[in-house]
């Protein structure tokens, strides 16, 4: 099967400015050589430490940031700002449903703004379209003339999902979309996202720091560290038997109900800066297994000895440590 | 015997807020205690009154619009609600320290991190500036701050949210108080950093420090706490040891909370969710406050208000808590 989204060697950097004349003194290498595929009707989970570049990667795919290098293809077509036709097919929902919804717009306006803009409906068809969307996200169709502040967090997240769905996207990017919600509300939104996927056959790029939620949602998982993907493979396999030392630390750090308490890998060493990533393997200063080769050479993301064919890791000792 | 002594006893604490819509009952006759060296977890839905309860302990409820209407907060047997304000100031920081949910408000924007740490340390113990600077740096390192020496010179606005949170955790722990109140201390942090901080807190507990840990993450409760108190609509609805409550939750709200958590075995399946919404704190219904959402409600639940009754060492506020074989 051909991937829906194909990313190769993607880099998105942010210049660091200093001084009165705003000289560029360096770059934050937020995304620094990422290659990824997302297949039709697939959910790819993206996990990793705060600041490792997940949102920047997502925003680059959604064409909200400009990459400095690399290629992106969507259904075989080049994905770039110059292709507004494809742009609509990638929609994004964010963590904070409040700040991402315009407080002065009614639900009707929020849900149909994009449709009207993309000339997909006449303004006379707005009410019908909006009611359909509301039914789709499990909300009462009679709330059309209400404003965002009149809703709870979970309801607001439903409205953002509805707005994203209104343009019939093929890829929905969820950046911490359920993270701010209470467990019981979170369960509802997760159920909604799963049922939407079944009904419309979408693909998701699902970003979350909650690995339990990622496991529940994702078919495959990509683990990001300091701007790069360090491990990739089927969600269950990665969660049950992580191959990369960073993934091992990450998974052992997650509190789990029923697990033995206080048994975990506690990483030592400082979190390095994405403006000056360490040479060799970027994880080596914190890695409990680092050898000389790790300090000198950069490991590639690829299959490894003894690993299943659907798994990849960027570590010289992948699958042999931990 | 000394081990068993309670360091904190909260009895019938009620707090309300005056708002445009009316009087909000934010904490309603809340009672619980924490023993020496014990970690108590406080969980519950957003808005159920966890932060209000925590802030009441050090009398940090903004007033107006808030008011502590009644209750006792006994710390080592002394009622903090009756303490003169100068004495309460001595308790704050030195004996009880608090990590707030909103870190932005807790640091002064006008002073560098190092200066704020040194001042807090010197306020409570007689050490030199240099010593204090060193202790501060060391604590920043312990909470996983990259480049702690350099960060001592940073301004709060130069730090990311997660870094500011780590500064506050360091400041709360460095005074080695007898009781730490931590309100969602690691929610904004990575799991790897969270693990590091929990590790630190666990080690401090060995020194007999007590911890009140507020979180919405049931797995964190499992991992960190000895006992747990579950709050719903401004009341405690269940208490018990973590093992008891997770193995055999008695209140249907606690059971629903557990069922809503995704796990390895829930993959792809529909998660349980609680229908409906928490009733507004302005006008709680007369009967059980969970009744509208409760799958096992009976007639009595709409008429009478259930008490927090003991069942063995566990307590639950539900008329059906004692029955065997009730599904959810
Ligand atoms: N607009 C920007 N200008 C400059 N630096 C930026 C910008 N956006 C992100 N960065 C930097 O790029 C790096 C990656 O940030 P990003 O937001 O992608 O991380 P993340 O993995 O989404 O983190 P989190 O889990 O905290 O959301 C960080 O060091 C961040 O400070
Ligand atoms: N300053 C205030 N003015 C008015 N009402 C307030 C104020 N502070 C808290 N409340 C109300 O008191 C109730 C309890 O709030 P509290 O902050 O304790 O909730 P919480 O359990 O900590 O929630 P969360 O998980 O979202 O932090 C809420 O209904 C809230 O609206
Ligand atoms: S390559 Fe070396 S340093 Fe990198 S993660 Fe593997 S063992 Fe550690
Ligand atoms: Mg992000
Ligand atoms: Mg709170």
Short mmCIF file of N, CA and C and ligand atoms in Angstrom, two decimals, chain B residues 17 19 24 26 44-53 62 65 101 184, ligand 2:
data_model
loop_
_atom_site.label_atom_id
_atom_site.label_comp_id
_atom_site.label_asym_id
_atom_site.label_seq_id
_atom_site.Cartn_x
_atom_site.Cartn_y
_atom_site.Cartn_z
N UNK B 17 -17.41 30.34 47.84
CA UNK B 17 -17.04 31.52 47.07
C UNK B 17 -18.28 32.28 46.67
N UNK B 19 -20.01 34.42 44.05
CA UNK B 19 -19.86 34.73 42.62
C UNK B 19 -21.13 35.43 42.13
N UNK B 24 -20.95 29.64 45.71
CA UNK B 24 -20.45 28.33 45.28
C UNK B 24 -19.88 27.59 46.48
N UNK B 26 -17.47 25.20 47.56
CA UNK B 26 -16.30 24.60 46.90
C UNK B 26 -15.74 23.40 47.66
N UNK B 44 -9.96 13.49 41.79
CA UNK B 44 -11.33 13.84 41.47
C UNK B 44 -11.39 14.74 40.26
N UNK B 45 -12.57 14.84 39.69
CA UNK B 45 -12.82 15.61 38.48
C UNK B 45 -12.46 17.08 38.67
N UNK B 46 -12.11 17.74 37.58
CA UNK B 46 -11.80 19.16 37.61
C UNK B 46 -12.94 19.94 38.27
N UNK B 47 -12.59 20.83 39.20
CA UNK B 47 -13.59 21.66 39.85
C UNK B 47 -14.22 21.03 41.08
N UNK B 48 -13.77 19.84 41.48
CA UNK B 48 -14.43 19.17 42.60
C UNK B 48 -13.99 19.71 43.94
N UNK B 49 -12.93 20.57 43.97
CA UNK B 49 -12.55 21.20 45.23
C UNK B 49 -11.19 20.79 45.78
N UNK B 50 -10.37 20.14 44.98
CA UNK B 50 -9.07 19.68 45.45
C UNK B 50 -8.15 20.85 45.80
N UNK B 51 -8.01 21.79 44.88
CA UNK B 51 -7.09 22.92 45.14
C UNK B 51 -7.60 23.78 46.28
N UNK B 52 -8.90 23.97 46.34
CA UNK B 52 -9.49 24.78 47.40
C UNK B 52 -9.19 24.14 48.76
N UNK B 53 -9.33 22.84 48.85
CA UNK B 53 -9.01 22.13 50.09
C UNK B 53 -7.54 22.33 50.45
N UNK B 62 -8.26 33.12 48.44
CA UNK B 62 -8.45 34.56 48.24
C UNK B 62 -9.77 35.02 48.85
N UNK B 65 -13.23 36.61 47.01
CA UNK B 65 -14.60 36.13 47.14
C UNK B 65 -14.73 34.88 48.01
N UNK B 101 -0.55 24.68 41.67
CA UNK B 101 -0.95 24.22 40.35
C UNK B 101 -0.58 25.24 39.27
N UNK B 184 -0.94 18.95 41.70
CA UNK B 184 -0.59 18.59 40.30
C UNK B 184 0.86 18.99 40.00
N1 LIG C 2 -11.37 32.43 43.22
C1 LIG C 2 -12.50 31.75 42.99
N2 LIG C 2 -13.67 32.39 42.75
C2 LIG C 2 -14.82 31.72 42.53
N3 LIG C 2 -14.91 30.38 42.54
C3 LIG C 2 -13.79 29.68 42.77
C4 LIG C 2 -12.53 30.31 43.00
N4 LIG C 2 -11.60 29.35 43.19
C5 LIG C 2 -12.25 28.18 43.09
N5 LIG C 2 -13.57 28.36 42.84
C6 LIG C 2 -14.58 27.32 42.66
O1 LIG C 2 -14.42 26.32 43.63
C7 LIG C 2 -14.66 25.03 43.07
C8 LIG C 2 -13.51 24.12 43.36
O2 LIG C 2 -12.35 24.57 42.66
P1 LIG C 2 -10.90 23.89 42.78
O3 LIG C 2 -9.96 24.84 42.16
O4 LIG C 2 -10.66 23.46 44.17
O5 LIG C 2 -11.08 22.62 41.86
P2 LIG C 2 -10.00 21.45 41.58
O6 LIG C 2 -10.59 20.21 42.13
O7 LIG C 2 -8.67 21.86 42.08
O8 LIG C 2 -10.03 21.38 40.00
P3 LIG C 2 -8.84 21.17 38.94
O9 LIG C 2 -8.64 19.70 38.82
O10 LIG C 2 -9.40 21.74 37.68
O11 LIG C 2 -7.63 21.90 39.42
C9 LIG C 2 -14.90 25.25 41.59
O12 LIG C 2 -16.28 25.21 41.34
C10 LIG C 2 -14.36 26.62 41.33
O13 LIG C 2 -15.07 27.25 40.30
#
